[in-house]
Structures are given as C-alpha cells and as structure tokens.
Coordinates of C-alpha atoms in Angstrom, one line a residue:
Chain A
X4 CA -69.8 84.2 26.6
X5 CA -72.1 87.1 25.6
X6 CA -73.4 87.7 22.1
X7 CA -71.0 90.7 21.8
X8 CA -68.0 88.6 22.7
X9 CA -69.0 85.8 20.3
X10 CA -69.5 88.3 17.5
X11 CA -66.2 89.9 18.2
X12 CA -64.3 87.3 16.2
X13 CA -66.2 88.3 13.1
X14 CA -66.1 91.7 11.2
X15 CA -67.8 94.3 13.4
X16 CA -71.5 94.4 12.6
X17 CA -73.6 97.5 12.1
X18 CA -76.2 98.1 14.8
X19 CA -78.9 96.8 12.5
X20 CA -77.3 93.5 12.0
X21 CA -76.5 93.2 15.7
X22 CA -80.1 93.5 16.5
X23 CA -81.0 90.9 13.9
X24 CA -78.3 88.6 15.3
X25 CA -79.8 89.0 18.8
X26 CA -83.3 88.2 17.4
X27 CA -82.0 85.1 15.7
X28 CA -80.2 83.8 18.8
X29 CA -83.3 84.5 20.9
X30 CA -85.6 82.7 18.4
X31 CA -83.3 79.7 18.4
X32 CA -83.4 79.5 22.2
X33 CA -87.1 80.1 22.4
X34 CA -87.8 77.2 19.9
X35 CA -85.5 74.9 21.9
X36 CA -87.2 76.0 25.2
X37 CA -90.6 75.2 23.5
X38 CA -89.3 71.6 23.1
X39 CA -88.2 71.7 19.5
X40 CA -85.4 69.1 19.1
X41 CA -82.3 69.7 17.1
X42 CA -83.6 67.6 14.2
X43 CA -86.9 69.6 13.9
X44 CA -85.1 72.9 14.4
X45 CA -84.7 74.4 10.8
X46 CA -83.3 77.6 9.5
X47 CA -86.8 78.3 8.1
X48 CA -88.4 78.0 11.6
X49 CA -85.8 80.2 13.2
X50 CA -86.0 82.8 10.5
X51 CA -89.8 82.9 10.8
X52 CA -89.7 83.1 14.6
X53 CA -87.0 85.9 14.5
X54 CA -88.8 87.8 11.8
X55 CA -85.8 87.9 9.4
X56 CA -85.1 86.3 6.1
X57 CA -83.1 83.1 5.8
X58 CA -80.3 84.9 4.0
X59 CA -79.8 87.1 7.1
X60 CA -79.1 84.0 9.1
X61 CA -76.9 82.4 6.4
X62 CA -74.9 85.7 6.3
X63 CA -73.7 84.9 9.9
X64 CA -74.0 81.2 10.2
X65 CA -73.2 78.7 7.5
X66 CA -75.3 76.0 9.1
X67 CA -77.7 75.1 11.9
X68 CA -75.1 73.5 14.1
X69 CA -73.0 76.7 14.2
X70 CA -76.0 78.7 15.2
X71 CA -77.1 76.3 17.9
X72 CA -73.6 76.2 19.4
X73 CA -73.5 80.1 19.4
X74 CA -77.0 80.3 20.9
X75 CA -76.2 77.8 23.7
X76 CA -73.0 79.7 24.5
X77 CA -74.9 82.9 25.2
X78 CA -76.6 81.1 28.1
X79 CA -73.4 80.7 30.0
X80 CA -72.4 83.5 32.4
X81 CA -69.2 85.3 31.3
X82 CA -66.0 83.9 32.8
X83 CA -65.5 85.8 36.1
X84 CA -62.4 87.8 36.9
X85 CA -60.6 85.9 39.6
X86 CA -59.4 87.9 42.6
X87 CA -56.2 85.8 42.8
X88 CA -55.9 86.3 46.5
X89 CA -56.3 82.6 47.5
X90 CA -57.5 79.3 46.1
X91 CA -60.6 79.7 48.3
X92 CA -61.5 83.1 46.9
X93 CA -60.9 82.1 43.3
X94 CA -62.9 78.9 43.6
X95 CA -65.8 80.9 45.2
X96 CA -65.7 83.3 42.2
X97 CA -65.9 80.4 39.7
X98 CA -68.8 78.8 41.5
X99 CA -70.6 82.1 41.9
X100 CA -70.7 82.3 38.1
X101 CA -72.3 78.9 38.0
X102 CA -74.8 79.9 40.6
X103 CA -75.9 83.1 38.8
X104 CA -76.3 81.0 35.6
X105 CA -78.6 78.4 37.2
X106 CA -81.0 81.2 38.3
X107 CA -82.0 81.7 34.7
X108 CA -85.0 79.4 34.3
X109 CA -85.2 79.5 30.5
X110 CA -81.5 79.0 30.3
X111 CA -81.7 75.9 32.5
X112 CA -84.5 74.5 30.5
X113 CA -82.8 75.0 27.2
X114 CA -79.6 73.5 28.6
X115 CA -81.4 70.4 29.9
X116 CA -83.0 69.8 26.5
X117 CA -79.8 70.4 24.6
X118 CA -78.0 68.0 27.0
X119 CA -80.7 65.4 26.5
X120 CA -79.7 65.3 22.8
X121 CA -76.0 64.8 23.5
X122 CA -76.2 61.1 22.7
X123 CA -77.8 61.9 19.3
X124 CA -75.7 64.9 18.3
X125 CA -72.3 64.1 19.8
X126 CA -70.4 66.5 17.5
X127 CA -72.6 69.4 18.3
X128 CA -72.3 68.8 22.0
X129 CA -68.6 68.3 21.8
X130 CA -68.2 71.7 20.1
X131 CA -70.4 73.3 22.7
X132 CA -68.5 71.7 25.6
X133 CA -65.2 72.9 24.0
X134 CA -66.5 76.4 23.5
X135 CA -68.4 77.0 26.8
X136 CA -67.4 74.4 29.3
X137 CA -63.7 73.8 28.7
X138 CA -62.5 77.3 29.4
X139 CA -64.0 77.2 32.9
X140 CA -62.7 73.8 33.5
X141 CA -59.3 74.9 32.6
X142 CA -59.6 77.9 34.9
X143 CA -60.6 75.7 37.8
X144 CA -57.8 73.3 37.1
X145 CA -55.3 76.2 37.0
X146 CA -56.5 77.5 40.4
X147 CA -56.2 74.1 42.0
X148 CA -52.8 73.3 40.5
X149 CA -51.6 76.7 41.7
X150 CA -52.8 75.8 45.2
X151 CA -50.8 72.6 45.1
X152 CA -47.7 74.6 44.2
X153 CA -48.2 77.3 46.8
X154 CA -48.9 74.7 49.5
X155 CA -52.5 75.8 50.1
X156 CA -53.5 72.3 48.9
X157 CA -51.9 69.0 49.8
X158 CA -49.1 67.9 47.5
X159 CA -50.6 64.5 46.7
X160 CA -54.0 65.9 45.7
X161 CA -55.9 64.2 42.9
X162 CA -56.7 67.4 40.9
X163 CA -59.4 65.8 38.8
X164 CA -61.2 64.4 41.8
X165 CA -61.0 67.8 43.5
X166 CA -62.7 69.4 40.5
X167 CA -65.3 66.6 40.4
X168 CA -66.2 67.2 44.1
X169 CA -66.5 71.0 43.8
X170 CA -68.3 71.2 40.4
X171 CA -70.3 68.1 41.2
X172 CA -71.6 69.5 44.5
X173 CA -72.9 72.6 42.6
X174 CA -74.3 70.4 39.8
X175 CA -76.0 68.3 42.4
X176 CA -77.7 71.3 44.0
X177 CA -78.9 72.5 40.6
X178 CA -80.3 69.1 39.6
X179 CA -81.5 67.6 42.8
X180 CA -81.6 70.4 45.4
X181 CA -84.7 72.3 46.4
X182 CA -86.3 74.1 43.5
X183 CA -85.7 77.8 43.1
X184 CA -82.6 80.0 43.1
X185 CA -79.5 78.5 44.7
X186 CA -78.7 80.2 48.0
X187 CA -76.2 83.0 47.8
X188 CA -73.9 81.3 50.4
X189 CA -73.8 78.0 48.5
X190 CA -70.5 78.7 46.6
X191 CA -68.7 79.4 49.8
X192 CA -70.2 76.4 51.6
X193 CA -69.3 74.1 48.8
X194 CA -65.7 75.4 48.6
X195 CA -65.2 75.1 52.3
X196 CA -66.6 71.6 52.5
X197 CA -64.4 70.5 49.6
X198 CA -61.2 72.3 50.8
X199 CA -61.6 70.5 54.2
X200 CA -60.3 67.4 52.5
X201 CA -57.9 69.1 50.1
X202 CA -55.8 71.2 52.4
X203 CA -52.5 69.8 53.7
Chain B
X19 CA -86.9 48.8 41.3
X20 CA -87.4 45.8 39.1
X21 CA -90.7 45.2 37.2
X22 CA -91.4 42.3 39.5
X23 CA -91.1 44.5 42.5
X24 CA -93.2 47.3 41.0
X25 CA -95.9 44.8 40.1
X26 CA -96.0 43.2 43.6
X27 CA -98.3 45.9 44.9
X28 CA -101.0 44.7 42.4
X29 CA -102.6 41.3 42.2
X30 CA -100.1 38.7 41.0
X31 CA -100.1 38.5 37.2
X32 CA -100.1 35.3 35.2
X33 CA -96.9 34.7 33.2
X34 CA -98.7 35.9 30.0
X35 CA -99.5 39.2 31.5
X36 CA -96.0 39.6 33.0
X37 CA -94.6 39.2 29.5
X38 CA -97.0 41.8 28.1
X39 CA -96.1 44.2 31.0
X40 CA -92.4 43.8 30.1
X41 CA -93.2 44.5 26.4
X42 CA -95.2 47.6 27.4
X43 CA -92.4 48.9 29.6
X44 CA -89.8 48.3 27.0
X45 CA -91.9 49.9 24.3
X46 CA -92.3 53.0 26.5
X47 CA -88.6 53.3 27.1
X48 CA -87.8 52.7 23.4
X49 CA -90.1 55.5 22.3
X50 CA -88.5 57.9 24.8
X51 CA -85.0 56.8 23.7
X52 CA -86.1 57.5 20.1
X53 CA -86.8 61.1 21.2
X54 CA -90.5 61.0 21.7
X55 CA -91.4 63.6 24.3
X56 CA -93.9 63.0 27.1
X57 CA -96.6 65.0 25.3
X58 CA -96.3 63.0 22.1
X59 CA -96.1 59.7 23.9
X60 CA -99.6 58.2 23.6
X61 CA -101.1 54.9 24.9
X62 CA -101.9 54.2 21.2
X63 CA -98.2 54.6 20.2
X64 CA -97.0 52.4 23.1
X65 CA -99.6 49.7 22.4
X66 CA -98.7 49.6 18.8
X67 CA -94.9 49.4 19.6
X68 CA -95.5 46.7 22.2
X69 CA -97.8 44.7 20.0
X70 CA -100.6 44.7 22.6
X71 CA -104.1 46.1 22.7
X72 CA -104.7 49.4 24.5
X73 CA -107.0 47.6 27.0
X74 CA -104.0 45.4 28.0
X75 CA -102.2 48.7 29.0
X76 CA -105.2 50.2 30.8
X77 CA -105.7 46.9 32.8
X78 CA -102.3 47.7 34.5
X79 CA -102.0 51.5 34.3
X80 CA -104.9 53.9 34.5
X81 CA -102.9 56.7 32.7
X82 CA -99.8 57.5 30.8
X83 CA -98.0 59.2 33.7
X84 CA -98.3 56.1 35.9
X85 CA -96.8 54.0 33.1
X86 CA -93.9 56.4 32.5
X87 CA -93.1 56.6 36.2
X88 CA -93.0 52.8 36.3
X89 CA -91.0 52.6 33.1
X90 CA -88.4 55.1 34.4
X91 CA -88.2 53.3 37.7
X92 CA -87.1 50.0 36.0
X93 CA -84.0 51.8 34.8
X94 CA -82.6 52.3 38.3
X95 CA -80.4 49.6 39.7
X96 CA -81.9 47.8 42.7
X97 CA -81.0 49.3 46.1
X98 CA -77.8 47.5 47.1
X99 CA -77.5 45.5 50.4
X100 CA -75.2 47.5 52.6
X101 CA -72.4 45.6 54.3
X102 CA -72.8 47.8 57.5
X103 CA -69.1 47.3 58.3
X104 CA -68.1 51.0 58.0
X105 CA -69.3 54.3 56.6
X106 CA -66.7 53.9 53.9
X107 CA -67.9 50.4 52.8
X108 CA -71.5 51.4 52.8
X109 CA -71.0 54.6 50.8
X110 CA -68.9 52.6 48.2
X111 CA -71.8 50.1 47.9
X112 CA -74.2 52.9 47.3
X113 CA -72.0 54.5 44.6
X114 CA -71.3 51.2 43.0
X115 CA -75.0 50.9 42.3
X116 CA -74.9 54.4 40.6
X117 CA -71.9 53.3 38.6
X118 CA -73.5 50.1 37.3
X119 CA -76.6 52.1 36.3
X120 CA -74.7 54.7 34.3
X121 CA -73.1 51.9 32.2
X122 CA -76.6 51.3 30.6
X123 CA -76.4 53.6 27.5
X124 CA -80.1 53.4 26.7
X125 CA -81.0 54.0 30.3
X126 CA -78.8 57.1 30.5
X127 CA -80.3 58.4 27.2
X128 CA -83.9 57.9 28.5
X129 CA -83.1 59.4 31.8
X130 CA -81.5 62.5 30.2
X131 CA -84.5 63.0 28.0
X132 CA -87.0 62.5 30.9
X133 CA -85.0 64.9 33.0
X134 CA -85.1 67.5 30.2
X135 CA -88.9 67.5 30.6
X136 CA -88.8 68.1 34.3
X137 CA -89.7 71.7 33.9
X138 CA -92.7 70.9 31.8
X139 CA -94.0 67.9 33.8
X140 CA -93.1 68.7 37.4
X141 CA -95.7 66.4 38.9
X142 CA -94.4 63.4 36.9
X143 CA -90.8 64.1 37.8
X144 CA -91.7 64.6 41.4
X145 CA -93.4 61.2 41.5
X146 CA -90.4 59.6 39.8
X147 CA -87.9 61.3 42.2
X148 CA -90.0 60.2 45.2
X149 CA -90.2 56.6 43.9
X150 CA -86.7 56.1 42.5
X151 CA -84.3 58.7 44.0
X152 CA -85.6 59.4 47.5
X153 CA -85.0 55.9 48.9
X154 CA -81.4 56.0 47.9
X155 CA -81.0 59.5 49.2
X156 CA -82.4 58.4 52.6
X157 CA -80.1 55.4 52.6
X158 CA -77.1 57.7 52.1
X159 CA -78.3 60.1 54.7
X160 CA -78.7 57.3 57.2
X161 CA -75.2 56.0 56.6
X162 CA -73.7 59.5 57.1
X163 CA -75.7 60.3 60.2
X164 CA -74.7 56.9 61.6
X165 CA -71.1 57.9 61.0
X166 CA -71.5 61.1 62.9
X167 CA -73.0 59.1 65.8
X168 CA -70.3 56.5 65.9
X169 CA -67.5 59.1 65.5
X170 CA -66.3 57.9 62.1
X171 CA -67.3 61.4 60.8
X172 CA -66.8 64.7 62.5
X173 CA -69.6 65.8 64.9
X174 CA -70.2 69.2 63.2
X175 CA -70.5 67.7 59.7
X176 CA -73.0 69.3 57.3
X177 CA -74.8 66.1 56.3
X178 CA -76.5 67.6 53.2
X179 CA -73.3 69.0 51.9
X180 CA -71.5 65.7 52.4
X181 CA -74.2 64.0 50.3
X182 CA -73.9 66.7 47.7
X183 CA -70.1 66.2 47.5
X184 CA -70.3 62.4 47.2
X185 CA -73.3 62.1 44.9
X186 CA -72.2 65.2 42.9
X187 CA -68.8 63.9 42.2
X188 CA -70.4 60.7 40.7
X189 CA -73.0 62.8 38.8
X190 CA -70.1 65.0 37.5
X191 CA -68.2 61.9 36.1
X192 CA -71.4 60.7 34.5
X193 CA -72.2 64.0 32.8
X194 CA -68.8 65.6 32.1
X195 CA -66.3 62.9 32.5
X196 CA -64.7 60.9 29.7
X197 CA -67.3 59.0 27.6
X198 CA -67.8 55.2 28.2
X199 CA -68.2 53.2 31.4
X200 CA -67.2 54.8 34.6
X201 CA -63.9 53.2 36.0
X202 CA -64.5 50.4 38.5
X203 CA -62.5 52.1 41.2
X204 CA -64.4 55.4 40.9
X205 CA -66.8 54.7 43.8
X206 CA -63.9 54.0 46.1
X207 CA -61.9 57.1 44.9
X208 CA -64.9 59.4 45.3
X209 CA -65.7 58.2 48.8
X210 CA -62.0 58.4 49.9
X211 CA -61.7 62.0 48.5
X212 CA -64.9 63.1 50.2
X213 CA -64.2 61.4 53.5
X214 CA -60.9 63.1 53.7
X215 CA -62.8 66.3 54.6
X216 CA -65.6 64.6 56.6
X217 CA -63.5 62.5 59.1
X218 CA -62.9 64.0 62.5

C-alpha cells in the first residue's frame, strides 16, 4: 500500500503535511534499516531524523506502533490488478508483485529486522500481517478457489497447501536463492511447477 | 550439528572444558535471543553471562564470528538418517528434521534475529549457511536427482524448483502459518503435494 493510499482513510492533507508525512515514514524506515529495534525507536528519534517536531508526528499517529505499521506497509508493492483470464495468469501477476518488492534492498532489510522482532512484539506484527499480508493471501486464495470451481484445478485440491507451495517457493528464492534480483521469469516458473501438481 | 560434533575437529576436551563450552554457547544464544545484535555482542558480555573468563573463550574460538557460527549451528537438528526406501520416504525424513527444529521457540527467535543481520554481516551468514544449511540442501538434491534417475520423478524435472517448492512450503508454514508447533503430518502432506507435480 502506498503512502497516498494509507493516508486516504484520513482527512485529505495539505501538500505540506503530505511532505512531512513522507519524511516521517522515511525516517522510521531508515532508523529500522540502521538496526534500531522497536524498543529503541522513539518518537523523539524519528522526529529528529525527519526534521519535524514531535507534535507533527502525533497529529497523524497517536503512538509508535501505529507509525511503524504504516511505515512497514509502504514497503509492500501495491496489490496488482489481476487479468482474470486464467488461474495461471492471475497467480503470475500476484507473484510478480512479490518479485518486484524483493528487489528493494532497503525494504528487504527493514522487513527482515521487523520480522525478527515478531516474537517480542506479537501485537504489532499481527497488525502488520493483517494490514499488508492478509489482503494478498485472500486474493491468492480466491484465485485458487475459483480455479477449483472452474475445473482448472483438481476438485480435491488442498487450497492451503497450494498457497504454501506457491508462496513458499517465492519466499525460498528470496531467502535462500542466489543473491541479487529475482529472475524475471521466476513467477512464471514457480506457477507452472506448482500447477503441474494442482491441475486435474 | 551438536556441540560434540563441532568440537570433534579440535583436540578432545576434558569434561570440565566441555561444560564451559556448553555454557559459552548457551550464553551466546541467550544474548542473541535477548535482542543483542552481532555488533553489540562482545566476548566480554559472553564471558560474563557464561560465568567464565575471556581466556576460556579464546582458548576455543579465536574470534566472535567463529563463536557465533558455532552457536547458531547447534540450533539445527542433526542431519537425519535417510531410510533410502523411496524418494517420498527420504524427503519426509528431511522435512521431519526441519519440523522438529522449528518447534524450538528460542532457536527460532535466535535464527530470525541472526537472519535479520545477514545484510550487515554477509561473511558470517555465508559461513553459517555453508556449515548448517548446505549439507541439507545437498542431501535433498541427491534424493531428488536419484528419483529422476530411478524414474520415480519425471525426467525433465527442474530439480532446483522442486527443492524450492518442498523447502519453501515448510518455510512458509514456519513463517506465516498458524502459531505453535507445526502439525506432525505436515512433512508428509508437503511432500505428497509437491510430488503430485514431480512424478512422471
């Protein structure tokens, strides 16, 4: 979700406050990327890094957790428009968004650090997952379930396991594959390999 | 790899120094689990936590990185003995080791934190991967390649992608699945789902 989208739920900001909001989000991500854990991350530190007053931050976010959830959400690529032509095409679109996202080095670094704190800040991570991960997961589930209905996928398919194979193979390449950008044909190769066992 | 195995390359220690070694490894893991990053982790802090002198540590490890690599390696379950009866049975054995490992909460927490530092300490992570991940990856590759040779798997199989699907689905359940221990039938379910697309 982009900053614009995340801001759209609030009263429309003037250009000046949009700029401040962007600076605050960037400062938060920079501090996390520099290795500052959630416990050390303070509104003071973020305000100082962003070059704004603390009140400017509190005007938008009532607490640190809300700000961190918003900042992490800006790292996710926007949900892609699905072509709707076939299960294969839609899954490739979904994985292509994951691939683009993983090409952002700072984003990956911040996400790794944030995830490493999941055990210590379960509520924060739960909110982030609900906000940034759950909509994509639901989109993938809908595509697969539609495929079962249309007969593109086998009727007895374990939908959860199908999602685990597809998303997991992407995750595996991000975590354990060769360093650098994921190859542009990876989404298609992952989908074809997974669908080989999911077709009727 | 167990502490005993990792120590076997060095002159055999007396029981007293084995006990000290275990305390040092545990202190290192505890400090990481408490959120101490690689940069803050000092031999002083580890010695103090383990209740040993710094020289006791330096007698075994010439530097902090070596100690951290050894400590992280003790978190991995030992490489399982493969039954060798079928590709399916061998893959289930390999995933069962991953499943047991993920049930160790402190281990998972330490591994998450360590992995979050991969971008900042690439050499350390590379050594850890080589020591603790590479042998398993090679074992899985050998099982799959054997399956292609025996005809249990299709001849044109993309071996790397097969590994990504199988390991990725386990990784996905560890990272994004429901909290708590992974279900005991998960290795078998992952292998069967993946093999559905890998059989001839």
